[in-house]
Coordinates of C-alpha atoms and ligand atoms in Angstrom, one line a residue:
M1 CA 73.9 97.8 103.9
A2 CA 73.3 100.2 100.8
D3 CA 72.8 97.5 97.8
P4 CA 76.5 98.0 95.9
Q5 CA 75.1 98.4 92.7
Q6 CA 71.8 101.1 93.8
A7 CA 75.1 102.8 95.5
E8 CA 76.8 102.7 92.1
R9 CA 73.8 104.3 90.6
D10 CA 73.1 106.7 92.8
Y11 CA 76.5 108.0 93.0
F12 CA 77.0 108.2 89.1
S13 CA 73.7 110.2 88.6
N14 CA 74.4 112.6 91.1
E15 CA 78.6 113.5 90.4
P16 CA 78.6 114.5 86.4
P17 CA 81.1 113.1 84.6
P18 CA 84.8 115.0 84.7
K19 CA 85.0 117.4 80.9
D20 CA 87.9 114.9 79.8
L21 CA 85.7 112.0 80.1
Q22 CA 85.2 111.0 76.7
A23 CA 88.7 112.1 75.0
N24 CA 90.6 109.4 78.0
V25 CA 87.6 107.1 77.1
T26 CA 88.9 107.5 73.2
L27 CA 92.4 107.3 74.0
A28 CA 91.8 104.3 76.2
R29 CA 90.2 102.2 73.8
E30 CA 92.5 102.7 71.2
F31 CA 95.2 102.0 73.1
I32 CA 93.6 98.9 75.3
Q33 CA 92.8 97.5 71.5
R34 CA 96.0 97.7 70.1
H35 CA 97.6 96.0 72.9
G36 CA 95.1 93.4 73.6
D37 CA 95.0 92.6 70.0
A38 CA 99.2 92.3 70.0
G39 CA 98.2 89.7 73.1
R40 CA 99.9 92.0 75.8
R41 CA 98.8 91.7 79.1
L42 CA 97.7 95.4 80.5
V43 CA 98.0 96.9 83.9
L44 CA 95.9 99.9 85.2
V45 CA 98.2 101.7 87.9
T46 CA 96.3 104.2 89.5
S47 CA 98.4 107.2 91.6
G48 CA 98.5 110.0 93.9
G49 CA 95.8 111.2 95.6
T50 CA 92.1 112.3 95.2
T51 CA 90.7 115.7 96.1
V52 CA 87.1 116.6 97.6
P53 CA 86.3 120.2 96.5
L54 CA 84.4 122.0 99.2
E55 CA 83.2 124.3 96.3
T56 CA 82.0 124.5 92.8
Q57 CA 84.3 126.7 91.9
T58 CA 86.6 125.5 93.9
V59 CA 88.8 127.0 95.7
R60 CA 89.3 124.8 99.2
C61 CA 89.6 120.9 98.9
I62 CA 90.5 118.3 101.3
D63 CA 93.6 116.2 100.0
N64 CA 94.4 112.7 100.5
F65 CA 98.1 111.6 100.7
S66 CA 100.3 110.6 98.1
A67 CA 103.2 112.0 96.2
G68 CA 102.9 109.0 93.7
T69 CA 105.9 107.6 94.6
R70 CA 104.5 103.5 94.7
G71 CA 102.4 104.2 91.9
A72 CA 105.2 105.6 89.0
T73 CA 108.1 103.2 90.2
S74 CA 105.8 100.6 90.5
A75 CA 104.7 102.0 86.8
E76 CA 108.1 101.5 86.0
F77 CA 108.5 97.9 87.1
F78 CA 105.3 96.7 84.9
L79 CA 106.9 98.0 81.7
R80 CA 109.7 96.4 82.4
Q81 CA 108.1 93.0 82.6
G82 CA 106.2 94.4 79.2
Y83 CA 102.9 95.2 80.6
A84 CA 101.5 97.9 78.3
V85 CA 100.6 100.9 81.8
V86 CA 97.3 103.0 81.6
F87 CA 98.7 105.3 84.6
L88 CA 95.5 107.4 85.8
H89 CA 97.4 109.5 88.2
R90 CA 96.3 112.3 90.0
Q91 CA 97.7 115.6 88.1
F92 CA 101.1 116.8 89.0
S93 CA 102.0 113.9 91.0
L94 CA 104.7 111.9 90.2
L95 CA 105.3 110.3 86.8
P96 CA 107.1 107.2 85.5
Y97 CA 111.2 108.1 84.4
S98 CA 110.5 111.8 84.7
R99 CA 110.0 111.2 88.6
H100 CA 113.8 110.9 89.0
Y101 CA 114.4 114.4 87.9
S102 CA 111.2 115.9 89.3
H103 CA 109.7 116.9 92.6
N104 CA 112.9 117.2 94.9
T105 CA 114.7 120.1 96.3
R106 CA 116.6 120.0 93.0
S107 CA 115.5 121.9 90.2
F108 CA 116.1 119.9 87.1
L109 CA 118.3 122.6 85.3
D110 CA 120.7 121.2 88.2
Y111 CA 121.6 118.2 86.3
M112 CA 122.9 120.5 83.4
R113 CA 125.4 122.8 82.0
E114 CA 126.2 125.6 79.5
E115 CA 128.7 124.0 77.3
D116 CA 129.8 125.5 73.9
G117 CA 126.6 127.4 73.5
R118 CA 124.2 124.3 73.9
V119 CA 123.0 122.5 77.0
V120 CA 124.5 119.4 78.6
V121 CA 124.0 117.2 81.5
D122 CA 126.5 116.8 83.7
E123 CA 129.1 114.3 83.4
Q124 CA 128.0 113.1 86.9
H125 CA 124.7 112.4 86.4
Q126 CA 125.5 111.3 82.1
A127 CA 124.9 107.4 83.2
D128 CA 122.0 107.5 85.5
M129 CA 120.1 109.4 83.0
L130 CA 121.3 107.3 79.8
H131 CA 119.9 104.4 81.7
V132 CA 116.3 106.5 82.4
L133 CA 116.5 107.9 79.3
R134 CA 116.7 104.4 77.2
Q135 CA 114.1 102.9 79.0
Y136 CA 111.6 105.7 78.8
T137 CA 113.0 106.1 74.9
N138 CA 111.9 102.7 74.4
V139 CA 108.5 102.4 76.1
K140 CA 107.4 105.6 74.0
R141 CA 108.7 103.8 70.8
E142 CA 106.2 100.9 71.7
G143 CA 103.3 102.7 72.9
R144 CA 103.4 101.2 75.9
L145 CA 102.3 104.0 78.6
L146 CA 99.7 105.8 78.4
I147 CA 98.9 108.6 81.1
L148 CA 95.6 110.2 82.3
S149 CA 95.1 112.2 85.1
F150 CA 92.3 113.1 87.8
V151 CA 92.1 115.7 90.5
T152 CA 88.9 115.1 92.1
I153 CA 87.8 112.2 93.8
T154 CA 84.5 112.1 91.3
E155 CA 87.4 112.0 88.4
Y156 CA 89.3 109.3 89.6
L157 CA 85.7 107.1 89.9
W158 CA 84.6 107.9 87.0
D159 CA 87.9 107.1 84.8
L160 CA 88.2 104.1 86.8
R161 CA 84.8 103.0 85.8
E162 CA 84.9 103.1 82.2
V163 CA 89.3 102.0 81.7
A164 CA 88.0 99.3 84.2
Q165 CA 84.8 98.4 81.8
L166 CA 86.9 98.9 78.4
M167 CA 89.6 96.0 79.9
R168 CA 86.8 93.7 80.4
P169 CA 87.0 91.6 77.6
L170 CA 90.9 90.9 78.5
G171 CA 90.0 89.2 81.4
P172 CA 92.9 88.0 83.5
R173 CA 95.2 89.5 81.0
A174 CA 94.1 92.7 82.2
M175 CA 95.4 93.9 85.9
F176 CA 94.1 96.6 88.1
Y177 CA 96.8 97.8 90.8
L178 CA 95.3 100.5 92.8
A179 CA 97.6 102.4 94.5
A180 CA 95.8 105.5 94.8
A181 CA 94.9 107.1 97.8
V182 CA 91.2 107.1 97.8
S183 CA 88.7 109.8 99.7
D184 CA 86.6 108.2 102.0
F185 CA 84.3 111.1 102.5
F186 CA 83.2 113.6 100.0
V187 CA 80.8 116.5 99.5
P188 CA 78.0 115.5 97.1
R189 CA 77.2 117.4 94.4
D190 CA 73.6 119.1 96.0
R191 CA 75.2 119.8 98.8
M192 CA 77.9 121.9 97.3
V193 CA 78.0 125.6 97.8
E194 CA 78.8 127.3 94.2
H195 CA 81.3 130.3 95.3
K196 CA 83.9 130.6 97.5
I197 CA 83.0 130.1 101.4
Q198 CA 83.6 132.9 103.2
S199 CA 84.7 133.5 106.6
N200 CA 83.1 136.8 107.2
D201 CA 79.4 136.3 108.4
E202 CA 77.9 139.3 106.1
F203 CA 79.4 137.8 103.2
S204 CA 78.2 134.2 103.7
Q205 CA 75.7 132.2 101.4
A206 CA 72.0 131.2 102.1
A207 CA 72.9 128.1 104.3
D208 CA 69.4 126.8 104.0
G209 CA 70.3 125.3 100.6
A210 CA 73.0 124.4 97.9
H211 CA 72.2 124.5 94.2
G212 CA 68.2 124.9 95.2
T213 CA 68.1 121.3 96.2
G214 CA 67.0 122.5 100.0
R215 CA 70.3 120.4 101.1
P216 CA 72.3 122.0 103.8
P217 CA 75.4 123.1 102.5
A218 CA 78.0 120.3 103.3
A219 CA 80.5 122.6 103.9
R220 CA 79.8 126.0 105.4
T221 CA 80.6 128.5 108.0
E222 CA 78.6 129.1 111.6
G223 CA 79.6 132.2 113.2
R224 CA 83.4 132.4 112.9
K225 CA 83.4 128.1 112.6
L226 CA 83.8 126.4 109.1
V227 CA 81.4 123.7 109.7
I228 CA 82.0 120.2 107.2
D229 CA 79.7 117.6 106.7
L230 CA 80.9 114.7 105.0
E231 CA 79.1 112.0 103.1
P232 CA 80.9 108.3 102.9
V233 CA 82.0 107.3 99.3
P234 CA 80.8 104.3 98.4
K235 CA 83.6 101.4 98.4
F236 CA 83.8 101.2 94.6
L237 CA 86.4 98.0 94.8
K238 CA 83.1 95.8 95.3
Q239 CA 81.9 96.7 92.1
L240 CA 85.4 96.7 90.3
V241 CA 85.5 93.0 91.8
D242 CA 81.9 92.0 90.7
G243 CA 80.7 94.1 87.7
W244 CA 83.3 96.3 86.5
A245 CA 86.3 93.7 85.8
P246 CA 85.2 90.6 87.2
D247 CA 87.9 88.3 85.8
G248 CA 90.9 90.8 85.7
I249 CA 93.9 90.9 88.4
I250 CA 92.9 93.0 91.1
V251 CA 95.2 94.9 93.8
S252 CA 94.3 97.0 96.0
F253 CA 96.7 98.9 98.8
K254 CA 95.7 99.5 102.4
L255 CA 96.7 102.1 104.2
E256 CA 96.7 102.3 107.8
T257 CA 99.0 104.5 110.2
D258 CA 98.7 101.9 113.4
P259 CA 101.1 99.1 112.8
S260 CA 98.5 96.9 115.3
I261 CA 95.8 96.7 112.9
L262 CA 97.2 96.7 108.8
V263 CA 97.8 93.1 109.0
K264 CA 93.9 92.7 110.2
K265 CA 92.3 95.5 108.0
A266 CA 94.4 93.7 104.8
R267 CA 93.0 90.5 105.5
Y268 CA 89.3 91.6 106.2
A269 CA 89.4 94.2 103.0
L270 CA 90.5 90.3 100.8
N271 CA 87.7 88.8 102.6
K272 CA 85.4 91.2 101.9
Y273 CA 86.0 91.8 98.2
S274 CA 87.3 88.7 97.3
H275 CA 89.7 90.1 95.3
H276 CA 93.5 88.7 94.6
L277 CA 95.9 90.4 96.8
V278 CA 96.0 93.7 98.8
I279 CA 99.3 95.3 99.9
G280 CA 99.9 96.8 102.9
N281 CA 101.4 100.0 104.1
L282 CA 102.1 101.9 107.0
L283 CA 103.0 106.0 106.2
S284 CA 106.0 105.7 108.2
T285 CA 107.4 102.8 107.0
R286 CA 105.9 102.6 103.3
K287 CA 109.5 103.2 101.8
W288 CA 111.3 100.3 102.4
E289 CA 108.4 97.5 104.0
V290 CA 104.9 96.6 102.6
V291 CA 102.9 92.9 103.7
F292 CA 101.2 91.0 101.2
V293 CA 98.0 89.7 101.7
S294 CA 96.6 87.3 99.8
R295 CA 94.5 83.7 100.0
L296 CA 97.2 81.6 98.1
E297 CA 100.3 83.1 100.2
G298 CA 98.6 84.3 103.3
E299 CA 101.0 87.5 105.0
K300 CA 104.4 87.6 103.7
W301 CA 106.9 90.8 104.4
I302 CA 108.8 92.3 101.6
R303 CA 111.2 94.6 103.1
V304 CA 114.5 96.1 101.6
P305 CA 117.3 95.6 103.8
E306 CA 118.5 98.0 106.0
H307 CA 121.7 98.0 104.1
R308 CA 120.1 98.8 100.9
R309 CA 117.7 101.8 102.5
T310 CA 120.1 104.3 100.9
K311 CA 119.2 107.9 101.3
S312 CA 117.1 109.8 98.5
F313 CA 117.8 113.8 98.0
S314 CA 115.7 114.5 101.0
G315 CA 117.0 111.8 103.2
V316 CA 114.0 109.5 103.2
P317 CA 114.9 105.9 102.5
S318 CA 112.9 103.9 99.9
L319 CA 111.2 101.0 98.8
V320 CA 110.7 100.7 94.9
G321 CA 108.7 98.2 93.6
S322 CA 110.2 94.9 94.4
A323 CA 112.6 93.2 96.7
D324 CA 115.2 92.9 94.5
A325 CA 115.3 96.7 93.7
S326 CA 118.3 98.9 93.1
A327 CA 119.1 102.5 95.1
R328 CA 119.1 104.0 91.7
Q329 CA 115.3 103.5 91.7
D330 CA 113.7 105.9 94.1
Q331 CA 116.0 109.0 94.0
S332 CA 113.2 111.6 93.9
E333 CA 110.9 113.0 97.4
P334 CA 108.1 115.1 96.8
S335 CA 108.4 118.4 98.5
Q336 CA 104.8 117.9 98.8
S337 CA 101.9 115.6 98.3
Ligands
PMT1 O1 102.3 107.8 96.6 P1 103.2 107.5 97.8 O2 103.5 108.6 98.7 O3 104.3 106.6 97.2 O4 102.1 106.3 98.9 C1 101.8 105.5 98.6 C2 100.4 105.1 99.4 C3 100.7 104.9 100.9 C4 99.6 105.9 99.3 C5 99.8 104.0 98.2 O5 100.7 103.0 98.7 C6 98.2 103.4 99.3 O6 98.4 102.7 100.5 N1 96.9 103.1 98.5 C7 96.0 103.3 99.4 C8 95.5 104.4 100.1 C9 94.1 104.3 100.4 O7 93.2 104.5 99.5 O8 93.9 103.3 101.0 P2 92.9 103.0 102.3 O9 92.9 101.9 102.7 O10 91.5 104.0 102.2 O11 91.3 102.4 101.0 C10 91.8 101.1 100.6 C11 91.2 100.6 99.1 O12 90.1 100.6 98.9 C12 92.3 101.0 98.2 O13 92.7 99.5 97.3 C13 91.2 101.8 97.7 O14 91.1 102.1 95.7 C14 89.8 101.0 97.8 N2 88.8 102.8 98.1 C15 89.2 103.6 98.7 C16 87.6 104.2 99.1 C17 86.7 104.4 98.4 N3 85.8 105.5 98.7 N4 86.8 103.5 97.5 C18 87.7 102.4 97.3 O15 87.4 101.2 96.5

């Protein structure tokens, strides 16, 4: 198996940092310092799916499934418990608080009407919106939520590494709650073509090298077929646990579609990375059941009782951040991930 430290050096020396990395680091440093000095607990919540671009000037990419419901909802619960939250999310995926009114089949304008030349919230939505608005306003006033965004796997990993290292001095007061759906395969920079991949042979770029490296492009047309040959993304959970934040509390998620392997794979991850908790979920039931797998407590299922599986706007029942969550918490179901 490849040495994880070498894999980290190789990855970050080959894949250039995102343009907004320094700006993100400046914001995160101030935020972490301020809340660290105030003795507050901090959590980095990652949310949404990472993409794998196929071209440098990206027209096409491979996306990872996630709407950001788990991350955005959980962030609200952490904020309610007094945490300061760094919310590292996929651009345009769900956000804490606004998620109640975005990404569903209704427009946010449907919650409003005109009255005497002014915009007002409809009577039927007043109570719910006031409840959400009060929480949001409190969090904003206390400056307890920092929102950062990524799109690609490489942007995500650069941000994760930098923020984790900034949180390192907080020791166990820092938590990492990794709900983002992270790509396992990618196109390395030196195997990525510059321009849009052409479907017509006559316009195809030379298939004998990307960026003049001599390495074959990872995505190319052969005849009329698109051939994609991805490479593995190193599992950076190992580096997070051992190097970037060794004293932090680390919670990872495990997403599967086959129920028969979920717990086995969650246990395997816990043993392999030696962190604190793996939360397993199945794609089809993730809205109302999860399994916690930890060394201290073994395997523990948390389920929203049948009668609380209320329908959201799109008819999908919901699991929110804790077992006693109320039905109002997850009313948004995005139209796409
Ligand atoms: O947003 P929603 O629609 O609510 O959906 C929520 C969710 C299903 C996406 C979420 O609950 C979830 O399960 N997220 C984790 C998905 C995932 O990446 O699972 P995985 O089995 O591929 O990875 C397991 C762990 O390894 C993850 O914690 C990930 O951070 C880590 N990983 C993954 C890939 C990689 N190259 N390096 C990693 O360290």
